Coordinates of C-alpha atoms in Angstrom, one line a residue:
X1 CA 114.3 85.2 70.9
X2 CA 114.0 82.5 73.5
X3 CA 115.3 82.9 77.0
X4 CA 114.9 80.9 80.2
X5 CA 115.6 82.7 83.6
X6 CA 116.7 79.9 86.0
X7 CA 116.5 79.8 89.7
X8 CA 114.1 82.6 90.3
X9 CA 112.3 83.6 93.4
X10 CA 109.0 85.3 92.4
X11 CA 107.2 87.9 94.3
X12 CA 103.6 88.9 94.0
X13 CA 102.5 85.7 92.1
X14 CA 100.9 82.4 93.0
X15 CA 104.4 81.0 93.2
X16 CA 105.9 80.6 96.7
X17 CA 108.8 83.0 96.7
X18 CA 110.9 80.5 98.8
X19 CA 110.5 78.0 95.9
X20 CA 113.0 78.4 93.0
X21 CA 111.4 78.3 89.6
X22 CA 112.2 79.1 86.0
X23 CA 110.6 81.6 83.5
X24 CA 110.6 80.9 79.8
X25 CA 110.3 83.9 77.5
X26 CA 109.8 83.9 73.8
X27 CA 109.2 86.9 71.5
X28 CA 108.8 89.3 74.3
X29 CA 106.2 87.4 76.2
X30 CA 106.2 85.2 79.3
X31 CA 105.3 81.8 77.9
X32 CA 105.7 79.6 80.8
X33 CA 106.6 79.6 84.5
X34 CA 107.7 76.3 86.1
X35 CA 110.4 74.2 87.5
X36 CA 113.4 72.6 85.7
X37 CA 112.4 74.2 82.2
X38 CA 114.7 73.0 79.5
X39 CA 114.1 74.4 76.0
X40 CA 116.3 73.7 73.0
X41 CA 117.9 76.9 71.5
X42 CA 117.0 79.0 74.4
X43 CA 119.5 81.4 76.1
X44 CA 119.9 80.6 79.7
X45 CA 120.3 83.2 82.4
X46 CA 120.8 81.8 86.0
X47 CA 119.8 84.5 88.4
X48 CA 121.1 82.5 91.4
X49 CA 118.0 82.5 93.6
X50 CA 117.6 86.2 93.5
X51 CA 114.2 87.9 93.7
X52 CA 112.5 88.4 90.2
X53 CA 109.9 91.1 90.1
X54 CA 107.7 92.7 87.5
X55 CA 109.4 95.8 85.8
X56 CA 108.5 99.0 87.6
X57 CA 106.2 101.5 86.0
X58 CA 106.8 105.3 86.7
X59 CA 103.8 107.5 86.7
X60 CA 105.7 110.8 87.1
X61 CA 108.7 111.4 85.0
X62 CA 110.0 114.5 83.2
X63 CA 111.9 113.4 80.0
X64 CA 112.7 116.9 78.6
X65 CA 112.4 115.7 75.1
X66 CA 111.4 117.5 72.9
X67 CA 112.9 120.9 73.6
X68 CA 115.1 120.5 76.5
X69 CA 117.4 117.6 75.4
X70 CA 120.4 119.3 77.0
X71 CA 118.8 118.5 80.3
X72 CA 117.7 115.0 79.6
X73 CA 116.8 113.1 76.4
X74 CA 115.1 109.9 75.6
X75 CA 118.3 107.9 75.4
X76 CA 119.7 109.0 78.8
X77 CA 116.3 108.8 80.6
X78 CA 115.8 105.2 79.4
X79 CA 119.2 104.1 80.6
X80 CA 118.5 105.7 83.9
X81 CA 115.2 103.9 84.1
X82 CA 116.9 100.5 83.3
X83 CA 119.4 101.1 86.1
X84 CA 116.6 101.9 88.5
X85 CA 114.3 98.9 87.5
X86 CA 111.8 100.8 85.5
X87 CA 110.8 99.2 82.3
X88 CA 107.9 101.5 81.6
X89 CA 107.9 105.3 82.1
X90 CA 105.5 108.1 81.3
X91 CA 106.3 111.5 79.8
X92 CA 105.0 114.7 81.3
X93 CA 103.4 117.0 78.7
X94 CA 105.1 120.2 79.6
X95 CA 107.9 119.8 77.0
X96 CA 108.7 122.3 74.3
X97 CA 106.6 122.2 72.2
X98 CA 104.0 120.9 74.7
X99 CA 102.4 117.5 74.2
X100 CA 99.1 119.1 73.1
X101 CA 98.4 117.7 69.7
X102 CA 98.6 114.3 68.0
X103 CA 101.8 115.3 65.9
X104 CA 103.8 115.7 69.1
X105 CA 102.4 112.5 70.6
X106 CA 103.3 110.6 67.3
X107 CA 106.9 112.1 67.6
X108 CA 107.4 110.9 71.1
X109 CA 106.0 107.5 70.3
X110 CA 108.1 107.2 67.1
X111 CA 111.3 108.5 68.7
X112 CA 110.8 106.3 71.7
X113 CA 110.7 103.3 69.5
X114 CA 113.9 104.3 67.8
X115 CA 116.0 105.6 70.8
X116 CA 114.5 104.3 74.0
X117 CA 115.5 101.1 75.8
X118 CA 112.2 101.1 77.8
X119 CA 108.6 101.5 77.2
X120 CA 107.7 105.3 77.0
X121 CA 103.9 106.3 77.2
X122 CA 103.2 110.1 76.9
X123 CA 100.6 112.1 78.7
X124 CA 98.6 114.5 76.7
X125 CA 98.2 118.2 78.0
X126 CA 94.7 119.1 78.9
X127 CA 95.3 122.5 77.4
X128 CA 97.1 124.0 74.5
X129 CA 100.6 124.9 75.5
X130 CA 99.9 123.6 79.0
X131 CA 98.5 127.0 79.7
X132 CA 95.2 126.0 81.3
X133 CA 93.1 128.2 78.9
X134 CA 91.9 126.3 75.8
X135 CA 91.3 122.6 75.8
X136 CA 93.7 120.6 73.6
X137 CA 92.6 118.0 71.1
X138 CA 92.2 115.2 73.6
X139 CA 90.4 112.8 71.3
X140 CA 93.1 113.0 68.6
X141 CA 95.9 112.5 71.1
X142 CA 94.0 109.5 72.6
X143 CA 94.0 107.9 69.1
X144 CA 97.8 108.7 68.8
X145 CA 98.6 106.8 72.0
X146 CA 98.5 108.9 75.2
X147 CA 97.7 107.1 78.4
X148 CA 96.5 110.0 80.6
X149 CA 95.6 113.7 80.5
X150 CA 97.8 115.9 82.7
X151 CA 98.7 119.5 83.3
X152 CA 102.3 118.3 84.0
X153 CA 103.8 120.3 86.8
X154 CA 101.8 123.4 85.8
X155 CA 98.9 124.5 87.9
X156 CA 95.3 124.6 86.5
X157 CA 93.9 127.9 87.8
X158 CA 90.3 127.6 86.4
X159 CA 88.0 125.1 88.1
X160 CA 85.5 125.6 85.2
X161 CA 88.2 124.7 82.7
X162 CA 89.2 121.5 84.7
X163 CA 85.6 120.6 85.1
X164 CA 85.1 120.7 81.3
X165 CA 88.2 118.7 80.8
X166 CA 86.9 116.0 83.2
X167 CA 83.5 115.8 81.5
X168 CA 85.1 115.4 78.1
X169 CA 87.8 113.0 79.2
X170 CA 85.2 110.6 80.7
X171 CA 84.4 109.3 77.2
X172 CA 87.9 108.1 76.7
X173 CA 88.2 106.6 80.3
X174 CA 91.6 108.3 80.7
X175 CA 92.9 109.4 84.1
X176 CA 93.1 113.1 84.7
X177 CA 96.5 113.7 86.4
X178 CA 96.8 117.0 88.3
X179 CA 99.6 118.9 90.0
X180 CA 97.9 120.5 93.0
X181 CA 99.1 124.0 93.7
X182 CA 97.4 127.3 94.1
X183 CA 100.0 129.7 92.8
X184 CA 98.2 132.5 94.4
X185 CA 98.9 131.0 97.7
X186 CA 102.4 129.5 97.1
X187 CA 103.3 132.8 95.4
X188 CA 107.2 133.4 95.3
X189 CA 107.7 130.8 98.1
X190 CA 110.7 128.5 97.6
X191 CA 110.3 125.9 100.4
X192 CA 107.7 124.9 103.0
X193 CA 106.3 127.7 105.1
X194 CA 107.1 127.4 108.7
X195 CA 109.8 127.6 111.4
X196 CA 112.7 126.5 109.2
X197 CA 111.8 128.9 106.5
X198 CA 111.7 131.7 108.9
X199 CA 115.2 130.7 110.4
X200 CA 116.7 130.5 106.9
X201 CA 115.0 133.9 105.8
X202 CA 113.3 132.1 102.9
X203 CA 109.8 132.8 101.7
X204 CA 107.6 129.7 102.3
X205 CA 104.8 127.9 100.5
X206 CA 101.9 127.1 102.9
X207 CA 100.4 123.7 102.9
X208 CA 97.1 125.2 101.9
X209 CA 98.5 125.9 98.4
X210 CA 98.3 122.0 97.8
X211 CA 95.4 121.2 99.9
X212 CA 93.0 123.8 98.6
X213 CA 93.6 122.5 95.0
X214 CA 93.3 118.8 96.3
X215 CA 89.9 119.6 97.8
X216 CA 88.7 121.4 94.6
X217 CA 89.8 118.6 92.3
X218 CA 88.2 115.9 94.6
X219 CA 84.8 117.8 94.5
X220 CA 85.1 118.1 90.7
X221 CA 85.8 114.4 90.4
X222 CA 82.9 113.5 92.6
X223 CA 80.5 115.5 90.7
X224 CA 81.7 114.5 87.1
X225 CA 82.6 110.9 87.8
X226 CA 86.0 111.4 86.0
X227 CA 89.0 109.3 87.0
X228 CA 91.2 111.7 89.0
X229 CA 94.8 110.9 89.9
X230 CA 96.7 113.3 92.2
X231 CA 100.4 113.7 91.6
X232 CA 103.2 113.9 94.2
X233 CA 101.1 114.4 97.5
X234 CA 103.1 115.9 100.2
X235 CA 100.9 117.0 103.1
X236 CA 99.0 115.6 106.1
X237 CA 96.0 117.5 105.0
X238 CA 96.1 116.2 101.5
X239 CA 96.3 112.5 102.7
X240 CA 93.3 113.2 105.0
X241 CA 91.2 114.7 102.2
X242 CA 91.9 111.8 99.9
X243 CA 91.2 109.3 102.6
X244 CA 87.8 110.8 103.2
X245 CA 87.1 111.2 99.5
X246 CA 87.8 107.4 98.9
X247 CA 85.4 106.7 101.9
X248 CA 82.7 108.5 99.9
X249 CA 83.5 106.5 96.7
X250 CA 85.1 109.3 94.8
X251 CA 87.1 107.8 91.8
X252 CA 90.5 109.0 92.9
X253 CA 94.0 107.6 93.0
X254 CA 97.1 109.3 94.1
X255 CA 100.9 109.1 94.3
X256 CA 103.8 110.3 96.3
X257 CA 107.6 110.1 95.9
X258 CA 110.4 108.8 98.1
X259 CA 111.6 112.2 99.0
X260 CA 108.2 113.1 100.5
X261 CA 108.2 110.1 102.9
X262 CA 112.0 110.2 103.8
X263 CA 113.2 113.9 103.9
X264 CA 111.7 116.9 105.8
X265 CA 112.3 120.5 105.2
X266 CA 115.4 120.2 107.5
X267 CA 117.2 118.5 104.6
X268 CA 117.7 121.9 103.2
X269 CA 120.1 122.5 106.0
X270 CA 122.5 125.3 105.0
X271 CA 120.6 126.3 101.9
X272 CA 121.1 122.9 100.1
X273 CA 119.5 123.4 96.7
X274 CA 119.7 119.6 96.0
X275 CA 116.6 119.4 98.4
X276 CA 114.7 122.1 96.4
X277 CA 111.7 120.5 94.9
X278 CA 108.1 121.3 94.1
X279 CA 106.0 120.5 96.1
X280 CA 108.5 121.4 98.7
X281 CA 109.7 119.0 101.4
X282 CA 107.5 119.3 104.5
X283 CA 107.7 118.6 108.2
X284 CA 108.0 115.4 110.1
X285 CA 104.2 115.5 110.8
X286 CA 103.5 115.4 107.1
X287 CA 106.1 112.7 106.5
X288 CA 104.4 110.6 109.1
X289 CA 101.0 111.2 107.6
X290 CA 102.5 110.1 104.1
X291 CA 103.8 106.9 105.7
X292 CA 100.5 106.3 107.3
X293 CA 98.7 106.8 103.9
X294 CA 101.1 104.3 102.3
X295 CA 100.5 101.7 105.0
X296 CA 96.7 102.0 105.0
X297 CA 96.2 102.2 101.1
X298 CA 95.1 105.8 100.9
X299 CA 98.2 106.4 98.7
X300 CA 98.0 104.1 95.7
X301 CA 101.4 104.6 93.9
X302 CA 105.0 105.4 94.5
X303 CA 106.5 107.4 91.6
X304 CA 110.0 108.5 91.1
X305 CA 109.1 112.3 90.6
X306 CA 112.2 112.3 88.2
X307 CA 112.6 116.0 87.4
X308 CA 116.1 116.7 86.1
X309 CA 117.8 120.0 85.7
X310 CA 121.3 121.4 85.1
X311 CA 123.8 121.5 87.9
X312 CA 124.5 125.1 86.8
X313 CA 120.8 125.8 87.6
X314 CA 121.3 124.2 91.1
X315 CA 124.5 125.9 92.0
X316 CA 122.8 129.2 92.7
X317 CA 121.4 131.1 95.6
X318 CA 118.5 129.1 97.0
X319 CA 115.8 131.6 95.9
X320 CA 116.9 131.5 92.3
X321 CA 118.1 127.9 92.0
X322 CA 116.0 125.4 90.0
X323 CA 113.5 123.0 91.5
X324 CA 114.2 119.4 90.5
X325 CA 115.5 116.0 91.6
X326 CA 117.2 113.1 89.8
X327 CA 115.5 110.1 91.1
X328 CA 114.8 107.2 88.6
X329 CA 117.9 105.5 89.7
X330 CA 117.2 105.7 93.4
X331 CA 113.4 105.5 93.8
X332 CA 113.1 101.7 94.2
X333 CA 116.1 101.1 96.5
X334 CA 115.0 104.1 98.7
X335 CA 111.5 102.8 98.9
X336 CA 112.6 99.3 99.8
X337 CA 115.0 100.5 102.4
X338 CA 112.7 103.0 104.1
X339 CA 109.3 101.2 103.7
X340 CA 110.0 97.4 103.5
X341 CA 113.2 97.2 105.7
X342 CA 111.4 99.3 108.3
X343 CA 108.3 97.0 108.3
X344 CA 105.9 99.8 107.2
X345 CA 104.8 97.7 104.1
X346 CA 105.7 94.3 102.6
X347 CA 107.7 93.8 99.5
X348 CA 104.5 92.5 97.9
X349 CA 102.8 95.8 98.6
X350 CA 105.7 97.8 97.3
X351 CA 105.6 96.0 94.0
X352 CA 101.8 96.5 94.0
X353 CA 102.5 100.3 94.3
X354 CA 105.2 100.5 91.8
X355 CA 104.1 98.1 89.2
X356 CA 100.6 96.5 89.6
X357 CA 98.6 99.7 90.4
X358 CA 100.3 101.9 87.8
X359 CA 99.6 99.4 85.2
X360 CA 95.9 99.3 86.4
X361 CA 95.5 103.1 86.3
X362 CA 97.1 103.6 83.0
X363 CA 95.3 100.5 81.5
X364 CA 98.6 98.8 80.5
X365 CA 97.0 95.4 80.9
X366 CA 100.0 93.4 79.6
X367 CA 102.4 94.9 82.2
X368 CA 102.8 95.1 85.9
X369 CA 102.7 91.3 86.8
X370 CA 104.9 88.3 86.1
X371 CA 102.3 85.9 84.7
X372 CA 102.1 83.6 81.7
X373 CA 100.9 85.7 78.6
X374 CA 102.1 89.0 80.0
X375 CA 104.9 91.1 78.5
X376 CA 108.4 90.1 79.6
X377 CA 109.3 93.2 81.5
X378 CA 111.2 91.7 84.4
X379 CA 113.8 92.8 86.9
X380 CA 116.2 90.8 89.0
X381 CA 117.1 92.4 92.5
X382 CA 119.7 91.6 95.1
X383 CA 118.2 92.5 98.4
X384 CA 121.0 91.2 100.6
X385 CA 123.9 93.6 99.8
X386 CA 123.9 97.3 100.5
X387 CA 125.2 99.8 98.1
X388 CA 126.0 103.6 98.4
X389 CA 124.1 106.0 96.2
X390 CA 126.7 107.7 94.0
X391 CA 125.2 110.4 91.6
X392 CA 128.5 110.6 89.6
X393 CA 127.6 107.2 88.2
X394 CA 124.1 108.0 87.2
X395 CA 123.1 107.3 83.7
X396 CA 120.9 110.4 83.7
X397 CA 122.4 113.7 82.7
X398 CA 121.3 115.0 86.0
X399 CA 124.1 113.7 88.3
X400 CA 122.9 114.9 91.6
X401 CA 120.8 113.7 94.5
X402 CA 120.0 114.8 98.1
X403 CA 120.4 111.1 99.0
X404 CA 124.1 110.9 97.8
X405 CA 126.2 108.6 99.9
X406 CA 123.2 107.0 101.7
X407 CA 123.5 103.3 102.1
X408 CA 120.5 101.4 100.6
X409 CA 119.3 97.8 99.9
X410 CA 117.6 96.7 96.6
X411 CA 120.2 96.7 93.8
X412 CA 118.9 96.0 90.3
X413 CA 121.1 93.3 88.8
X414 CA 119.3 92.7 85.5
X415 CA 116.5 94.5 83.7
X416 CA 114.6 92.8 80.8
X417 CA 112.2 94.7 78.5
X418 CA 110.1 92.9 76.0
X419 CA 112.2 89.9 76.6
X420 CA 115.5 91.6 75.8
X421 CA 118.1 91.7 78.5
X422 CA 119.3 95.3 78.4
X423 CA 120.8 95.9 81.9

C-alpha cells in the first residue's frame, strides 16, 4: 500500500514545523519525507497543515485480556488507543492467567495480531502468578517477545527476590518495571493520608508507602546495574529520590500519569469514586513537584495509566469501590493542555516523553520518530480547536473519567499504524 500525506507540519524532526512537507509511506514504512511528492498509484491524504507527530507509545496500560475481557479486551482497548493517538501500547502482566510463561506471551502476541488495531507488546511477570515468590521463566518469555519485566500493579515485598530478578534480567537487557508500594504501610488505606482523608473519615495511604519502595528499588538498581523503570510516580519525595539517584548515575527511568500532575486529593470531593486510583491522588505540593520533575527531566515518560474497571464496581461506597481510571483517550490532550499550553514544557518535549523515550526504554527502535526508514506509525493532531471530554463516547468499555466535561486542546484527527489509516 502506498500513501502520501500532504501538507504536514512535522514536530521533533529536522524539518521546520512551519514548513509544509509531504510524507510518502509504502508497505508500512516511511520511505521519503520531502516537498511536493507525487507518486503514481499512491493514495493521497491532505492533512491541511495540521501537526503530524509520531504515534504515541504507552508504557502503562491494563488490557484485562486474558481473563477479564468483560472489563476490557484487545479489540476495545486498541480502538481506545487509536482515538487517543497511541499506536503502540504495553500489556501489564497481572492478567488471568498472569503473563508468567511463554505460552501466555505467545497467546497475547498472536491474539493481538488478529484482533488489535495497534501494536501491543506484553510485559512478562517477574514472578509466577505475579505473587512475588518464585521467579518466572524470564528467558523463555524474552524469546517469546516481552519488552520488559514487571510486577504489574502488584507490590514486590521481598527485596531479596527483586534483587535476584534484577541480576538475572541484566543478561537480557530488559527494563525492570516496578509499582512502588509498601502494603504494610498503605494497609487498608483508600486515598492519600492527610487532612482531606481525615475530613472525609477515610483511611489514608501515607506517602512513605511509595517512597520507601522507591528508595529500596533505587538502591538495588545502583548495586546490580539493572535497568530500573519506576511506574506512576506520585509524590514529591519520590521525585527527589529519583533526581538524586540520576545524579549518581543510577540506571533509572520513571513515569507519571496526567492525573498525578493535574488533580489533587481534593478531586475526591464528596466521595467521588471516579478519582479513586492507586497510587492515590496526592496534595498540591506533590503535584507541583511532579510538574517540576517533568520540566527538569527527572521524570522521563508520561504514560496513560489506563486501568479500566466496571462502573458497577465504581458505584459503591468509597471504601469498597474499585480503583481505576479510563485514560487512553484523554492522556495526550490533557498533557498538551496542562503542560504545553501552560508553558511548562514544549510540544517537542511532550512528544519526547510520550513517543521517543518510551521507544528507547523498550528498545522499539523502529518507532517513536518520524524519519525515513522508520515504521509509519503516525498521528495528525488539531491543536487549534478545543473539545470537551465526553466519556459516553469512549471506545473503551470503561466509559468514565474524573475529567468529564473538561475542555481540552489536542484532538487526534487521524491515526496511522503500520501505514494503515485506522482512525
